[in-house]
Amino acid sequence: MDYLKVKKLKEGDPSIKLLNADNSPLIISFLYQQFKEKNTLELSKDDLESNLSNYLYYLKTQEGIEYPRQPAEYLEDWTNSEYLRSRYSTNDVIYYELTHHTEKALYWVKNLIETRKFVGTESRLLTIINTLKELAYKNTNNPTERLNELKKQKQEIELEIEKAEAGITDPLTDTQIRERYSDICKTLDDMLTDFKEIEHNFRLLDMETRKKLIQKDIQKGEILDEVVSTEDDIRNSDQGKSLEAFWNLLQSQEQLDELDKLIEMTLTIQQIQEVKQQSFTLEDMVIKLSRAGVKVQKVNHSLAEQLSRFLDNRTYLENKRIMDILSDIKSIAFEIKDTPPTEANFLEISSKAEIEMVMNRSLWTPKTMTNLRKEEIVLGSPDDSDALILYNQFSVDKRELEGRIQELLETHSQISLRKIIETHPVKKGIDEILAYIEIASNDKKAVINEDLSEIMIISNTISQKRFWIQMPQIIFCRS
């Protein structure tokens, strides 16, 4: 570690500033209770202010510790210090979430305070061995080594099958179960912290782009080349490729169904029931990972929107400048039309002039005449129209659709709209699809992934038509 880098980190890193703050016990304890203990990603300003007011009152009356400022002032300071990030929702409500700097600080303090009952070593060693086997045997140039390993795995699987058929079980010990469950929860916490860092990296790119967009002398080509190159570097990096593979895996309905089944089976184990109250991360694993991935995508979409606005504004300004130059040329030409320049060569063109001959022009094409005919208007009669159409209207019951969603979420941690339609086919056409979209738009737990499209087959029993539509993927998550 370089001395100057460590010194700069101590002076400017928000994580270290949080640990060195005068009221760091208040900040760390309160934020950990509100976000980590409650497994909450974001809270509204009103809720956070109210909870902070109650917490300050508790410290004053129970612990004798007094903080004189108002809760809103503390939240504003914490946001300016990059401990919290605020955003406006569609209905103009302010929401707060932890920054990745605060996530790191809370994670580190938690590990310092909490004393683990045991430090598991067996499961991690087995993980290392299995990973080494995967690296070694899947990348070896010797097919014999690969074949021998596969035969060995086959023999082990056949032996396990024989034991199962004979009713012989070989379960893990209580220590092994608790150790593996602890490793899973810790890995999940690490992944969520890593997602915060990935989101922070995209936010930095977005901020740098915004700074460059306000510079008047920067060219479109320069900023586009730099931003696109940076995005390509991120996407083609090991981190970007791993994130893309992770997201594709998480969006697979087959993988999600298997994951739900594994989680459900794991949580029924008696030893897990005894320790799972210490951590609620496994139950909401898929939902949390999905929301973390969507937040990264939203930041990336924000960057694309900024570039789009920049290009539109620059194009408008350039066209306006061209029209101003042409107008100036016309004004000058009109002023000197009676006193033209005396020099013969008053204007030079570096390139060759393009000559367009008259015969090169296309022939004149006569306009097509539109023939209008006058029809006699006949007065209508009430008997000519079928009034039964007015009584055959149908409506979509959103409560019924919401009931279908909740019914499927009882057995799945999350379910896609395509899976819902496969279970409950659409019978009222596009109106029923629009009702599902409205439900997802009003549901904070639902995820609308615009980067992934799905094709669905729907039907309308009234019109007796059946057709397919293509729309963004919609995923409903369990609360």
PDB file of C-alpha atoms in Angstrom, residues 36-331:
ATOM      1  CA  LYS A  36     -30.035  -3.730   7.418  1.00  0.00           C
ATOM      2  CA  GLU A  37     -31.998  -5.183  10.321  1.00  0.00           C
ATOM      3  CA  LYS A  38     -35.301  -4.543   8.543  1.00  0.00           C
ATOM      4  CA  ASN A  39     -33.925  -5.721   5.182  1.00  0.00           C
ATOM      5  CA  THR A  40     -35.109  -2.476   3.564  1.00  0.00           C
ATOM      6  CA  LEU A  41     -33.552  -1.031   0.423  1.00  0.00           C
ATOM      7  CA  GLU A  42     -35.112   2.436   0.680  1.00  0.00           C
ATOM      8  CA  LEU A  43     -37.330   4.491   2.987  1.00  0.00           C
ATOM      9  CA  SER A  44     -39.390   7.607   2.405  1.00  0.00           C
ATOM     10  CA  LYS A  45     -38.276  10.886   3.955  1.00  0.00           C
ATOM     11  CA  ASP A  46     -41.319  11.073   6.252  1.00  0.00           C
ATOM     12  CA  ASP A  47     -40.776   7.554   7.584  1.00  0.00           C
ATOM     13  CA  LEU A  48     -37.049   8.050   8.104  1.00  0.00           C
ATOM     14  CA  GLU A  49     -37.529  11.406   9.853  1.00  0.00           C
ATOM     15  CA  SER A  50     -40.204   9.936  12.114  1.00  0.00           C
ATOM     16  CA  ASN A  51     -38.052   6.923  12.998  1.00  0.00           C
ATOM     17  CA  LEU A  52     -35.037   9.147  13.658  1.00  0.00           C
ATOM     18  CA  SER A  53     -37.118  11.409  15.900  1.00  0.00           C
ATOM     19  CA  ASN A  54     -38.204   8.367  17.922  1.00  0.00           C
ATOM     20  CA  TYR A  55     -34.627   7.102  18.107  1.00  0.00           C
ATOM     21  CA  LEU A  56     -33.305  10.471  19.324  1.00  0.00           C
ATOM     22  CA  TYR A  57     -36.041  10.561  21.954  1.00  0.00           C
ATOM     23  CA  TYR A  58     -35.091   7.054  23.090  1.00  0.00           C
ATOM     24  CA  LEU A  59     -31.389   8.009  23.425  1.00  0.00           C
ATOM     25  CA  LYS A  60     -32.320  11.097  25.418  1.00  0.00           C
ATOM     26  CA  THR A  61     -34.750   9.439  27.843  1.00  0.00           C
ATOM     27  CA  GLN A  62     -33.199   5.986  28.220  1.00  0.00           C
ATOM     28  CA  GLU A  63     -29.483   6.549  27.688  1.00  0.00           C
ATOM     29  CA  GLY A  64     -29.122  10.206  28.697  1.00  0.00           C
ATOM     30  CA  ILE A  65     -27.561  11.101  25.338  1.00  0.00           C
ATOM     31  CA  GLU A  66     -28.918  14.241  23.713  1.00  0.00           C
ATOM     32  CA  TYR A  67     -28.588  15.361  20.092  1.00  0.00           C
ATOM     33  CA  PRO A  68     -29.893  18.930  19.771  1.00  0.00           C
ATOM     34  CA  ARG A  69     -30.579  19.161  16.034  1.00  0.00           C
ATOM     35  CA  GLN A  70     -33.755  18.275  14.141  1.00  0.00           C
ATOM     36  CA  PRO A  71     -34.026  14.926  12.286  1.00  0.00           C
ATOM     37  CA  ALA A  72     -34.374  16.670   8.912  1.00  0.00           C
ATOM     38  CA  GLU A  73     -31.060  18.507   9.497  1.00  0.00           C
ATOM     39  CA  TYR A  74     -29.269  15.255  10.288  1.00  0.00           C
ATOM     40  CA  LEU A  75     -30.641  13.580   7.138  1.00  0.00           C
ATOM     41  CA  GLU A  76     -29.544  16.542   5.016  1.00  0.00           C
ATOM     42  CA  ASP A  77     -26.024  16.407   6.476  1.00  0.00           C
ATOM     43  CA  TRP A  78     -25.804  12.644   5.965  1.00  0.00           C
ATOM     44  CA  THR A  79     -26.878  13.048   2.358  1.00  0.00           C
ATOM     45  CA  ASN A  80     -24.308  15.802   1.710  1.00  0.00           C
ATOM     46  CA  SER A  81     -21.624  13.606   3.298  1.00  0.00           C
ATOM     47  CA  GLU A  82     -22.550  10.727   0.918  1.00  0.00           C
ATOM     48  CA  TYR A  83     -23.793   8.469   3.702  1.00  0.00           C
ATOM     49  CA  LEU A  84     -27.284   8.485   2.161  1.00  0.00           C
ATOM     50  CA  ARG A  85     -28.561   8.995  -1.372  1.00  0.00           C
ATOM     51  CA  SER A  86     -31.910  10.691  -1.974  1.00  0.00           C
ATOM     52  CA  ARG A  87     -34.156  10.491  -5.009  1.00  0.00           C
ATOM     53  CA  TYR A  88     -37.620  11.667  -6.051  1.00  0.00           C
ATOM     54  CA  SER A  89     -40.257   9.103  -6.957  1.00  0.00           C
ATOM     55  CA  THR A  90     -42.874   9.556  -9.670  1.00  0.00           C
ATOM     56  CA  ASN A  91     -45.296  11.063  -7.128  1.00  0.00           C
ATOM     57  CA  ASP A  92     -42.651  13.567  -5.860  1.00  0.00           C
ATOM     58  CA  VAL A  93     -41.913  11.666  -2.647  1.00  0.00           C
ATOM     59  CA  ILE A  94     -38.292  11.721  -1.448  1.00  0.00           C
ATOM     60  CA  TYR A  95     -36.757   8.302  -0.768  1.00  0.00           C
ATOM     61  CA  TYR A  96     -33.437   7.557   0.941  1.00  0.00           C
ATOM     62  CA  GLU A  97     -31.103   4.611   0.400  1.00  0.00           C
ATOM     63  CA  LEU A  98     -27.646   3.687   1.647  1.00  0.00           C
ATOM     64  CA  THR A  99     -24.636   4.529  -0.489  1.00  0.00           C
ATOM     65  CA  HIS A 100     -22.028   1.869  -1.164  1.00  0.00           C
ATOM     66  CA  HIS A 101     -19.625   3.770   1.143  1.00  0.00           C
ATOM     67  CA  THR A 102     -22.054   3.365   4.054  1.00  0.00           C
ATOM     68  CA  GLU A 103     -22.660  -0.278   3.121  1.00  0.00           C
ATOM     69  CA  LYS A 104     -18.937  -0.941   3.468  1.00  0.00           C
ATOM     70  CA  ALA A 105     -18.708   0.853   6.808  1.00  0.00           C
ATOM     71  CA  LEU A 106     -21.739  -0.944   8.276  1.00  0.00           C
ATOM     72  CA  TYR A 107     -20.465  -4.303   7.047  1.00  0.00           C
ATOM     73  CA  TRP A 108     -17.051  -3.708   8.624  1.00  0.00           C
ATOM     74  CA  VAL A 109     -18.462  -2.504  11.957  1.00  0.00           C
ATOM     75  CA  LYS A 110     -20.885  -5.434  12.067  1.00  0.00           C
ATOM     76  CA  ASN A 111     -17.985  -7.895  11.679  1.00  0.00           C
ATOM     77  CA  LEU A 112     -16.091  -6.103  14.453  1.00  0.00           C
ATOM     78  CA  ILE A 113     -18.991  -6.152  16.924  1.00  0.00           C
ATOM     79  CA  GLU A 114     -20.493  -9.550  16.240  1.00  0.00           C
ATOM     80  CA  THR A 115     -18.547 -12.558  17.486  1.00  0.00           C
ATOM     81  CA  ARG A 116     -19.138 -15.591  15.311  1.00  0.00           C
ATOM     82  CA  LYS A 117     -19.981 -18.725  17.257  1.00  0.00           C
ATOM     83  CA  PHE A 118     -17.668 -20.714  15.024  1.00  0.00           C
ATOM     84  CA  VAL A 119     -15.473 -20.074  12.012  1.00  0.00           C
ATOM     85  CA  GLY A 120     -16.306 -22.678   9.393  1.00  0.00           C
ATOM     86  CA  THR A 121     -13.396 -24.099   7.462  1.00  0.00           C
ATOM     87  CA  GLU A 122     -14.577 -27.401   6.019  1.00  0.00           C
ATOM     88  CA  SER A 123     -17.233 -25.999   3.666  1.00  0.00           C
ATOM     89  CA  ARG A 124     -14.888 -23.317   2.343  1.00  0.00           C
ATOM     90  CA  LEU A 125     -12.131 -25.867   1.738  1.00  0.00           C
ATOM     91  CA  LEU A 126     -14.615 -28.064  -0.147  1.00  0.00           C
ATOM     92  CA  THR A 127     -15.663 -25.034  -2.202  1.00  0.00           C
ATOM     93  CA  ILE A 128     -12.017 -24.376  -3.075  1.00  0.00           C
ATOM     94  CA  ILE A 129     -11.457 -28.017  -4.020  1.00  0.00           C
ATOM     95  CA  ASN A 130     -14.575 -28.169  -6.210  1.00  0.00           C
ATOM     96  CA  THR A 131     -13.664 -24.890  -7.917  1.00  0.00           C
ATOM     97  CA  LEU A 132     -10.119 -26.129  -8.549  1.00  0.00           C
ATOM     98  CA  LYS A 133     -11.534 -29.323 -10.057  1.00  0.00           C
ATOM     99  CA  GLU A 134     -13.739 -27.276 -12.364  1.00  0.00           C
ATOM    100  CA  LEU A 135     -10.808 -25.107 -13.442  1.00  0.00           C
ATOM    101  CA  ALA A 136      -8.413 -27.997 -13.890  1.00  0.00           C
ATOM    102  CA  TYR A 137     -10.539 -30.656 -15.572  1.00  0.00           C
ATOM    103  CA  LYS A 138     -12.681 -28.380 -17.774  1.00  0.00           C
ATOM    104  CA  ASN A 139      -9.626 -26.600 -19.185  1.00  0.00           C
ATOM    105  CA  THR A 140      -7.215 -29.492 -19.525  1.00  0.00           C
ATOM    106  CA  ASN A 141      -5.873 -30.389 -22.954  1.00  0.00           C
ATOM    107  CA  ASN A 142      -5.647 -34.049 -21.928  1.00  0.00           C
ATOM    108  CA  PRO A 143      -9.006 -35.742 -22.687  1.00  0.00           C
ATOM    109  CA  THR A 144      -7.987 -38.793 -20.622  1.00  0.00           C
ATOM    110  CA  GLU A 145      -7.822 -36.715 -17.443  1.00  0.00           C
ATOM    111  CA  ARG A 146     -11.245 -35.257 -18.158  1.00  0.00           C
ATOM    112  CA  LEU A 147     -12.706 -38.695 -18.932  1.00  0.00           C
ATOM    113  CA  ASN A 148     -11.284 -40.261 -15.762  1.00  0.00           C
ATOM    114  CA  GLU A 149     -12.763 -37.490 -13.624  1.00  0.00           C
ATOM    115  CA  LEU A 150     -16.193 -37.891 -15.252  1.00  0.00           C
ATOM    116  CA  LYS A 151     -16.079 -41.664 -14.677  1.00  0.00           C
ATOM    117  CA  LYS A 152     -15.178 -41.043 -11.052  1.00  0.00           C
ATOM    118  CA  GLN A 153     -18.144 -38.688 -10.662  1.00  0.00           C
ATOM    119  CA  LYS A 154     -20.373 -41.253 -12.374  1.00  0.00           C
ATOM    120  CA  GLN A 155     -19.328 -43.949  -9.905  1.00  0.00           C
ATOM    121  CA  GLU A 156     -20.012 -41.647  -6.966  1.00  0.00           C
ATOM    122  CA  ILE A 157     -23.476 -40.775  -8.340  1.00  0.00           C
ATOM    123  CA  GLU A 158     -24.309 -44.448  -8.967  1.00  0.00           C
ATOM    124  CA  LEU A 159     -23.277 -45.257  -5.397  1.00  0.00           C
ATOM    125  CA  GLU A 160     -25.527 -42.502  -4.068  1.00  0.00           C
ATOM    126  CA  ILE A 161     -28.403 -43.851  -6.179  1.00  0.00           C
ATOM    127  CA  GLU A 162     -27.898 -47.355  -4.782  1.00  0.00           C
ATOM    128  CA  LYS A 163     -27.932 -45.990  -1.219  1.00  0.00           C
ATOM    129  CA  ALA A 164     -31.102 -44.012  -1.887  1.00  0.00           C
ATOM    130  CA  GLU A 165     -32.836 -47.022  -3.418  1.00  0.00           C
ATOM    131  CA  ALA A 166     -31.865 -49.063  -0.350  1.00  0.00           C
ATOM    132  CA  GLY A 167     -33.243 -46.371   1.948  1.00  0.00           C
ATOM    133  CA  ILE A 168     -29.800 -45.476   3.302  1.00  0.00           C
ATOM    134  CA  THR A 169     -29.298 -41.755   3.985  1.00  0.00           C
ATOM    135  CA  ASP A 170     -26.075 -39.951   4.737  1.00  0.00           C
ATOM    136  CA  PRO A 171     -27.152 -36.522   6.045  1.00  0.00           C
ATOM    137  CA  LEU A 172     -24.854 -33.698   7.035  1.00  0.00           C
ATOM    138  CA  THR A 173     -24.026 -33.163  10.694  1.00  0.00           C
ATOM    139  CA  ASP A 174     -25.551 -30.267  12.624  1.00  0.00           C
ATOM    140  CA  THR A 175     -22.256 -28.369  12.461  1.00  0.00           C
ATOM    141  CA  GLN A 176     -21.958 -28.908   8.708  1.00  0.00           C
ATOM    142  CA  ILE A 177     -25.508 -27.680   8.145  1.00  0.00           C
ATOM    143  CA  ARG A 178     -25.033 -24.493  10.199  1.00  0.00           C
ATOM    144  CA  GLU A 179     -21.662 -23.849   8.608  1.00  0.00           C
ATOM    145  CA  ARG A 180     -22.957 -24.110   5.057  1.00  0.00           C
ATOM    146  CA  TYR A 181     -26.014 -21.993   5.808  1.00  0.00           C
ATOM    147  CA  SER A 182     -23.799 -19.319   7.365  1.00  0.00           C
ATOM    148  CA  ASP A 183     -21.533 -19.317   4.298  1.00  0.00           C
ATOM    149  CA  ILE A 184     -24.549 -18.917   1.987  1.00  0.00           C
ATOM    150  CA  CYS A 185     -25.887 -15.915   3.930  1.00  0.00           C
ATOM    151  CA  LYS A 186     -22.456 -14.289   4.074  1.00  0.00           C
ATOM    152  CA  THR A 187     -21.948 -14.789   0.338  1.00  0.00           C
ATOM    153  CA  LEU A 188     -25.347 -13.232  -0.344  1.00  0.00           C
ATOM    154  CA  ASP A 189     -24.507 -10.193   1.803  1.00  0.00           C
ATOM    155  CA  ASP A 190     -21.230  -9.836  -0.089  1.00  0.00           C
ATOM    156  CA  MET A 191     -23.053  -9.975  -3.423  1.00  0.00           C
ATOM    157  CA  LEU A 192     -25.503  -7.245  -2.394  1.00  0.00           C
ATOM    158  CA  THR A 193     -22.586  -5.062  -1.257  1.00  0.00           C
ATOM    159  CA  ASP A 194     -20.842  -5.703  -4.589  1.00  0.00           C
ATOM    160  CA  PHE A 195     -23.983  -4.624  -6.449  1.00  0.00           C
ATOM    161  CA  LYS A 196     -23.864  -1.328  -4.565  1.00  0.00           C
ATOM    162  CA  GLU A 197     -20.301  -0.819  -5.796  1.00  0.00           C
ATOM    163  CA  ILE A 198     -21.255  -1.653  -9.391  1.00  0.00           C
ATOM    164  CA  GLU A 199     -24.128   0.826  -9.158  1.00  0.00           C
ATOM    165  CA  HIS A 200     -21.710   3.425  -7.746  1.00  0.00           C
ATOM    166  CA  ASN A 201     -19.337   2.908 -10.710  1.00  0.00           C
ATOM    167  CA  PHE A 202     -22.158   3.555 -13.174  1.00  0.00           C
ATOM    168  CA  ARG A 203     -23.208   6.646 -11.213  1.00  0.00           C
ATOM    169  CA  LEU A 204     -19.650   7.989 -11.436  1.00  0.00           C
ATOM    170  CA  LEU A 205     -19.719   7.460 -15.208  1.00  0.00           C
ATOM    171  CA  ASP A 206     -23.089   9.216 -15.372  1.00  0.00           C
ATOM    172  CA  MET A 207     -21.775  12.146 -13.299  1.00  0.00           C
ATOM    173  CA  GLU A 208     -18.655  12.530 -15.443  1.00  0.00           C
ATOM    174  CA  THR A 209     -20.824  12.532 -18.554  1.00  0.00           C
ATOM    175  CA  ARG A 210     -23.084  15.239 -17.136  1.00  0.00           C
ATOM    176  CA  LYS A 211     -20.050  17.417 -16.373  1.00  0.00           C
ATOM    177  CA  LYS A 212     -18.808  17.094 -19.945  1.00  0.00           C
ATOM    178  CA  LEU A 213     -22.231  17.778 -21.407  1.00  0.00           C
ATOM    179  CA  ILE A 214     -22.317  21.283 -19.918  1.00  0.00           C
ATOM    180  CA  GLN A 215     -19.009  22.205 -21.558  1.00  0.00           C
ATOM    181  CA  LYS A 216     -19.761  24.368 -24.584  1.00  0.00           C
ATOM    182  CA  ASP A 217     -16.574  23.641 -26.505  1.00  0.00           C
ATOM    183  CA  ILE A 218     -16.797  19.843 -26.440  1.00  0.00           C
ATOM    184  CA  GLN A 219     -17.699  18.075 -29.672  1.00  0.00           C
ATOM    185  CA  LYS A 220     -20.365  15.409 -30.061  1.00  0.00           C
ATOM    186  CA  GLY A 221     -17.913  12.929 -31.508  1.00  0.00           C
ATOM    187  CA  GLU A 222     -15.509  13.278 -28.590  1.00  0.00           C
ATOM    188  CA  ILE A 223     -18.026  12.677 -25.820  1.00  0.00           C
ATOM    189  CA  LEU A 224     -19.804   9.879 -27.690  1.00  0.00           C
ATOM    190  CA  ASP A 225     -16.522   8.119 -28.395  1.00  0.00           C
ATOM    191  CA  GLU A 226     -15.427   8.380 -24.778  1.00  0.00           C
ATOM    192  CA  VAL A 227     -18.737   7.301 -23.229  1.00  0.00           C
ATOM    193  CA  VAL A 228     -19.337   4.449 -25.673  1.00  0.00           C
ATOM    194  CA  SER A 229     -15.749   3.264 -25.250  1.00  0.00           C
ATOM    195  CA  THR A 230     -16.092   3.364 -21.465  1.00  0.00           C
ATOM    196  CA  GLU A 231     -19.361   1.417 -21.600  1.00  0.00           C
ATOM    197  CA  ASP A 232     -17.771  -1.135 -23.930  1.00  0.00           C
ATOM    198  CA  ASP A 233     -14.831  -1.499 -21.562  1.00  0.00           C
ATOM    199  CA  ILE A 234     -17.189  -2.085 -18.628  1.00  0.00           C
ATOM    200  CA  ARG A 235     -19.333  -4.520 -20.604  1.00  0.00           C
ATOM    201  CA  ASN A 236     -16.338  -6.460 -21.963  1.00  0.00           C
ATOM    202  CA  SER A 237     -14.490  -6.552 -18.646  1.00  0.00           C
ATOM    203  CA  ASP A 238     -14.570  -9.650 -16.437  1.00  0.00           C
ATOM    204  CA  GLN A 239     -16.907  -7.818 -14.059  1.00  0.00           C
ATOM    205  CA  GLY A 240     -19.264  -6.851 -16.880  1.00  0.00           C
ATOM    206  CA  LYS A 241     -19.347 -10.331 -18.430  1.00  0.00           C
ATOM    207  CA  SER A 242     -19.930 -11.934 -15.047  1.00  0.00           C
ATOM    208  CA  LEU A 243     -22.762  -9.475 -14.316  1.00  0.00           C
ATOM    209  CA  GLU A 244     -24.403 -10.198 -17.677  1.00  0.00           C
ATOM    210  CA  ALA A 245     -24.160 -13.963 -17.115  1.00  0.00           C
ATOM    211  CA  PHE A 246     -25.574 -13.535 -13.605  1.00  0.00           C
ATOM    212  CA  TRP A 247     -28.506 -11.491 -14.895  1.00  0.00           C
ATOM    213  CA  ASN A 248     -29.303 -14.015 -17.657  1.00  0.00           C
ATOM    214  CA  LEU A 249     -29.218 -16.805 -15.083  1.00  0.00           C
ATOM    215  CA  LEU A 250     -31.485 -14.910 -12.709  1.00  0.00           C
ATOM    216  CA  GLN A 251     -34.043 -14.219 -15.458  1.00  0.00           C
ATOM    217  CA  SER A 252     -34.392 -17.880 -16.403  1.00  0.00           C
ATOM    218  CA  GLN A 253     -37.761 -19.134 -15.161  1.00  0.00           C
ATOM    219  CA  GLU A 254     -36.434 -22.697 -15.009  1.00  0.00           C
ATOM    220  CA  GLN A 255     -33.541 -21.616 -12.803  1.00  0.00           C
ATOM    221  CA  LEU A 256     -35.854 -19.529 -10.616  1.00  0.00           C
ATOM    222  CA  ASP A 257     -38.229 -22.457 -10.088  1.00  0.00           C
ATOM    223  CA  GLU A 258     -35.342 -24.701  -9.102  1.00  0.00           C
ATOM    224  CA  LEU A 259     -33.930 -22.015  -6.814  1.00  0.00           C
ATOM    225  CA  ASP A 260     -37.299 -21.552  -5.088  1.00  0.00           C
ATOM    226  CA  LYS A 261     -37.529 -25.281  -4.542  1.00  0.00           C
ATOM    227  CA  LEU A 262     -34.012 -25.473  -3.088  1.00  0.00           C
ATOM    228  CA  ILE A 263     -34.642 -22.541  -0.732  1.00  0.00           C
ATOM    229  CA  GLU A 264     -37.947 -24.027   0.414  1.00  0.00           C
ATOM    230  CA  MET A 265     -36.334 -27.420   1.075  1.00  0.00           C
ATOM    231  CA  THR A 266     -33.418 -25.799   2.913  1.00  0.00           C
ATOM    232  CA  LEU A 267     -35.615 -23.727   5.202  1.00  0.00           C
ATOM    233  CA  THR A 268     -37.511 -26.824   6.320  1.00  0.00           C
ATOM    234  CA  ILE A 269     -34.358 -28.352   7.828  1.00  0.00           C
ATOM    235  CA  GLN A 270     -34.633 -28.343  11.619  1.00  0.00           C
ATOM    236  CA  GLN A 271     -31.099 -27.046  12.215  1.00  0.00           C
ATOM    237  CA  ILE A 272     -31.752 -24.145   9.805  1.00  0.00           C
ATOM    238  CA  GLN A 273     -34.993 -23.319  11.611  1.00  0.00           C
ATOM    239  CA  GLU A 274     -33.013 -22.842  14.813  1.00  0.00           C
ATOM    240  CA  VAL A 275     -30.532 -20.331  13.353  1.00  0.00           C
ATOM    241  CA  LYS A 276     -32.412 -18.649  10.519  1.00  0.00           C
ATOM    242  CA  GLN A 277     -33.955 -16.047  12.823  1.00  0.00           C
ATOM    243  CA  GLN A 278     -30.514 -14.435  12.944  1.00  0.00           C
ATOM    244  CA  SER A 279     -30.689 -13.631   9.238  1.00  0.00           C
ATOM    245  CA  PHE A 280     -33.609 -13.199   6.865  1.00  0.00           C
ATOM    246  CA  THR A 281     -31.505 -12.883   3.731  1.00  0.00           C
ATOM    247  CA  LEU A 282     -32.099 -16.329   2.258  1.00  0.00           C
ATOM    248  CA  GLU A 283     -35.895 -16.035   2.114  1.00  0.00           C
ATOM    249  CA  ASP A 284     -35.720 -12.838   0.066  1.00  0.00           C
ATOM    250  CA  MET A 285     -32.575 -13.720  -1.868  1.00  0.00           C
ATOM    251  CA  VAL A 286     -34.032 -13.726  -5.387  1.00  0.00           C
ATOM    252  CA  ILE A 287     -36.087 -10.575  -4.790  1.00  0.00           C
ATOM    253  CA  LYS A 288     -33.132  -8.638  -3.392  1.00  0.00           C
ATOM    254  CA  LEU A 289     -30.789  -9.698  -6.179  1.00  0.00           C
ATOM    255  CA  SER A 290     -33.394  -8.793  -8.809  1.00  0.00           C
ATOM    256  CA  ARG A 291     -33.943  -5.329  -7.325  1.00  0.00           C
ATOM    257  CA  ALA A 292     -30.188  -4.734  -7.070  1.00  0.00           C
ATOM    258  CA  GLY A 293     -29.741  -5.697 -10.720  1.00  0.00           C
ATOM    259  CA  VAL A 294     -32.629  -3.486 -11.842  1.00  0.00           C
ATOM    260  CA  LYS A 295     -31.148  -0.489  -9.993  1.00  0.00           C
ATOM    261  CA  VAL A 296     -27.888  -0.935 -11.909  1.00  0.00           C
ATOM    262  CA  GLN A 297     -29.845  -1.048 -15.166  1.00  0.00           C
ATOM    263  CA  LYS A 298     -31.802   2.105 -14.280  1.00  0.00           C
ATOM    264  CA  VAL A 299     -28.574   4.036 -13.734  1.00  0.00           C
ATOM    265  CA  ASN A 300     -27.330   2.805 -17.100  1.00  0.00           C
ATOM    266  CA  HIS A 301     -30.603   3.888 -18.734  1.00  0.00           C
ATOM    267  CA  SER A 302     -30.200   7.333 -17.162  1.00  0.00           C
ATOM    268  CA  LEU A 303     -26.838   7.658 -18.895  1.00  0.00           C
ATOM    269  CA  ALA A 304     -28.409   6.750 -22.244  1.00  0.00           C
ATOM    270  CA  GLU A 305     -31.165   9.352 -21.744  1.00  0.00           C
ATOM    271  CA  GLN A 306     -28.586  12.044 -21.001  1.00  0.00           C
ATOM    272  CA  LEU A 307     -26.732  11.250 -24.218  1.00  0.00           C
ATOM    273  CA  SER A 308     -29.961  11.303 -26.208  1.00  0.00           C
ATOM    274  CA  ARG A 309     -30.907  14.750 -24.864  1.00  0.00           C
ATOM    275  CA  PHE A 310     -27.388  16.000 -25.501  1.00  0.00           C
ATOM    276  CA  LEU A 311     -27.479  14.907 -29.141  1.00  0.00           C
ATOM    277  CA  ASP A 312     -30.927  16.417 -29.715  1.00  0.00           C
ATOM    278  CA  ASN A 313     -29.896  19.776 -28.200  1.00  0.00           C
ATOM    279  CA  ARG A 314     -26.605  19.886 -30.104  1.00  0.00           C
ATOM    280  CA  THR A 315     -28.323  19.071 -33.404  1.00  0.00           C
ATOM    281  CA  TYR A 316     -30.878  21.831 -32.813  1.00  0.00           C
ATOM    282  CA  LEU A 317     -28.171  24.377 -31.954  1.00  0.00           C
ATOM    283  CA  GLU A 318     -26.041  23.410 -34.959  1.00  0.00           C
ATOM    284  CA  ASN A 319     -29.003  23.726 -37.339  1.00  0.00           C
ATOM    285  CA  LYS A 320     -29.872  27.081 -35.798  1.00  0.00           C
ATOM    286  CA  ARG A 321     -26.267  28.247 -36.269  1.00  0.00           C
ATOM    287  CA  ILE A 322     -26.298  27.198 -39.911  1.00  0.00           C
ATOM    288  CA  MET A 323     -29.496  29.165 -40.527  1.00  0.00           C
ATOM    289  CA  ASP A 324     -27.955  32.224 -38.816  1.00  0.00           C
ATOM    290  CA  ILE A 325     -24.866  32.011 -41.065  1.00  0.00           C
ATOM    291  CA  LEU A 326     -27.027  31.718 -44.197  1.00  0.00           C
ATOM    292  CA  SER A 327     -29.074  34.699 -43.074  1.00  0.00           C
ATOM    293  CA  ASP A 328     -25.877  36.755 -42.551  1.00  0.00           C
ATOM    294  CA  ILE A 329     -24.646  35.804 -46.025  1.00  0.00           C
ATOM    295  CA  LYS A 330     -27.925  36.909 -47.603  1.00  0.00           C
ATOM    296  CA  SER A 331     -27.848  40.225 -45.708  1.00  0.00           C
TER     297      SER A 331
END
